Amino acid sequence: MALAYPVNSDGQTPATPADIQMAAAAPATEDATADRVEKEREQRTQEVIREMETASTHRPQAKPPAPATAPVLTAAQTVKPAPVVKPAAATPATPAAPAPAPVADNSAQLRFEQERRAMDEDRRKMAQQLEAMTQMLAKLQQENVAAAAAAKAKEQAAAAPEPMAPKEPMTYANRKALVIGNDLYAHVPKLNNAGADANAMAKSLEAVGYKVFKHLNLTEKQFKQAVRDFRQNLTGGDEVLFFYAGHGVQLGNANYLLPIDVQGDQEDQVKDDAILLQKVLDDLEEKKTKFALAVIDACRDNPFKSKGRAIGGRGLAPTSAATGQMIMFSAGSGQQALDRLGDNDKEKNGLFTRIFVKEMVKPGLSVDRVLRNVRNEVVRLARSVGHEQTPALYDQAIGEFYFKQ
């Protein structure tokens, strides 16, 4: 049995109720597809924003990026709504094709990488600055320690008493000494210690306050001039010392001190060329000196014994001192003064002088006590080598006198 469908006047088959229902449902399908695409786009936008917020939360030092706007989809990325399929007479409507997934914009990722690299660079620079500051701090600490040590040393130096500078020997205006040493003789045997003895005596006298006039190796003319000059420097009340080291000889009852150019062919010639000791002592007495001490280290072998006829003898003759004077010879009458105590004696001074300069600088000893100490020590040391040497002392001093008090 055939079914008959009514036909419109235009020749088309009239729509059936099913066709009318499908046609009515088509606009609803198109609207649903558009809503779905819009929701997916909004969802993707919110995901991108959350990702950026999450990155910003983990990077507190970086400036948070500006909120991302909804990605603009290109024409190719835009999901077009499915076209409305008009109903056909015999073919049912085709369902809309699913929309392609939107492609995410990578600009946010690029910004994230740039910010990460910037933060790494900041951290590197901060590490370098921290290292530089650490080194600077260590240097400052060292400087502070050094400064504190220097300040402490300065305080200690300021608190400590300043070392006293060695005092210059004090020279007393009324203390004067004439010191002569002769050892480089031209025509008689030379001596070994006379010059050194004179130097040692001059130094010790200066240490106890004497103004010293020292001369070495004087000829006859120089010797006599030195005595005259010294006498001119004396005034009444002076304390005076005369020291001679060199050759001396006894002629008759007088003692003579020999200059380095003495000839010694005849006794009268020696008397004319030599310096009479008593003349020197008389000059001191004429000046009204308060105290005068003559120390004569000249008691050695007779320098003329090798001549055809011996002139003089060994040692010096006994003498007498004037009032206010003391005289000391390094050895007694007829004795020889020792220059040294044997071959192993390396002292540069003769026995008598080396002891004298040590005793005279001892404080609190009177002059007469010093001279007696010298005599006792010389006797003791000379006897230790089997030799007799007793310094002769002639004392007419009045009062107590001291080399060093």
GROMACS .gro file of C-alpha atoms in nm, residues 18-27 87:
model
   11
   18ALA     CA    1   0.993   1.586   1.236
   19ASP     CA    2   1.144   1.830   0.992
   20ILE     CA    3   0.985   2.120   1.171
   21GLN     CA    4   1.126   1.991   1.503
   22MET     CA    5   1.482   1.956   1.365
   23ALA     CA    6   1.466   2.299   1.209
   24ALA     CA    7   1.360   2.446   1.540
   25ALA     CA    8   1.643   2.267   1.723
   26ALA     CA    9   1.918   2.391   1.483
   27PRO     CA   10   1.947   2.744   1.627
   87PRO     CA   11   1.713   2.001   0.679
   0.00000   0.00000   0.00000
